[in-house]
Coordinates of C-alpha atoms in Angstrom, one line a residue:
M1 CA 103.4 -23.2 68.7
A2 CA 105.5 -23.3 65.5
E3 CA 105.9 -26.6 63.8
T4 CA 109.4 -27.4 62.7
T5 CA 110.0 -29.7 59.7
T6 CA 113.3 -31.4 59.2
N7 CA 114.9 -31.7 55.8
K8 CA 114.2 -35.4 55.8
E9 CA 110.5 -34.7 56.3
K10 CA 110.5 -32.1 53.5
M11 CA 112.2 -34.4 51.1
L12 CA 109.8 -37.3 51.9
K13 CA 106.8 -34.9 51.5
T14 CA 108.2 -34.0 48.0
V15 CA 108.4 -37.7 47.1
Q16 CA 104.8 -38.2 48.3
V17 CA 103.5 -35.2 46.4
Y18 CA 105.1 -36.3 43.1
S19 CA 104.0 -39.9 43.7
F20 CA 100.5 -38.8 44.1
A21 CA 100.6 -36.7 40.9
V22 CA 102.0 -39.7 39.0
T23 CA 99.3 -42.0 40.3
E24 CA 96.5 -39.5 39.6
A25 CA 97.8 -38.9 36.1
S26 CA 98.1 -42.6 35.4
L27 CA 94.4 -43.1 36.4
F28 CA 93.4 -40.2 34.2
L29 CA 95.3 -41.7 31.3
D30 CA 93.5 -45.0 31.8
T31 CA 90.3 -43.3 30.7
H32 CA 91.9 -40.7 28.4
P33 CA 94.7 -42.6 26.7
D34 CA 95.0 -40.1 23.8
C35 CA 95.3 -37.0 25.9
R36 CA 98.7 -35.6 25.0
E37 CA 98.6 -33.0 27.7
A38 CA 98.0 -35.6 30.4
L39 CA 100.8 -37.8 29.0
E40 CA 103.2 -34.9 29.2
Y41 CA 102.1 -34.1 32.7
Y42 CA 102.6 -37.8 33.7
N43 CA 106.1 -37.9 32.1
K44 CA 107.1 -34.7 33.8
Y45 CA 106.0 -35.8 37.3
K46 CA 107.3 -39.3 36.8
A47 CA 110.8 -37.8 36.2
L48 CA 110.5 -35.4 39.1
C49 CA 109.4 -38.3 41.3
S50 CA 112.4 -40.4 40.3
E51 CA 114.7 -37.5 41.0
A52 CA 113.2 -36.8 44.4
K53 CA 113.3 -40.5 45.4
A54 CA 116.9 -40.8 44.3
A55 CA 117.9 -37.7 46.3
Y56 CA 116.1 -39.0 49.4
E57 CA 117.5 -42.5 49.1
E58 CA 121.0 -41.2 48.6
K59 CA 120.8 -39.2 51.8
Y60 CA 118.5 -41.3 54.1
G61 CA 118.4 -44.9 52.6
P62 CA 115.9 -46.9 50.6
L63 CA 112.2 -46.0 50.6
T64 CA 111.1 -49.4 49.4
I65 CA 112.7 -52.8 49.5
S66 CA 113.0 -52.8 45.7
S67 CA 115.0 -49.6 45.9
D68 CA 117.8 -51.5 47.6
A69 CA 118.2 -54.2 45.0
N70 CA 121.1 -52.7 43.1
S71 CA 123.2 -51.6 46.0
S72 CA 126.4 -53.3 47.1
A73 CA 125.1 -53.8 50.6
W74 CA 121.6 -54.6 51.9
K75 CA 120.7 -51.3 53.6
W76 CA 117.0 -51.9 53.9
A77 CA 117.2 -53.8 57.2
K78 CA 119.7 -51.2 58.7
T79 CA 117.3 -48.3 58.6
P80 CA 114.8 -47.7 61.4
W81 CA 111.4 -49.3 61.1
P82 CA 108.4 -47.0 61.2
W83 CA 107.6 -47.8 64.9
E84 CA 111.3 -47.1 65.8
I85 CA 111.4 -43.6 64.4
C86 CA 109.5 -42.0 67.4
A87 CA 111.8 -43.8 69.8
Y88 CA 114.8 -42.2 68.1
E89 CA 113.3 -38.8 68.1
E90 CA 112.4 -38.9 71.8
A91 CA 115.9 -40.1 72.9

């Protein structure tokens, strides 16, 4: 059976991949602070992660509570909670 992936899931996966890369690079830089290549990698994926988060949040709402701090309305509480997502998909 083929697995279908929605655009929302693809966008979220992209955010997760970039976030992982940023976290791993930051841990590497903790032990190799003078590695120029690692710093360039970190900066590249940090920018990509920021862009991916912004695109996701523009379309689907905030990913974290701090993402909602600068908006004109408090959208955080208006999005489905994780345990509600399955209920929406089954309906």
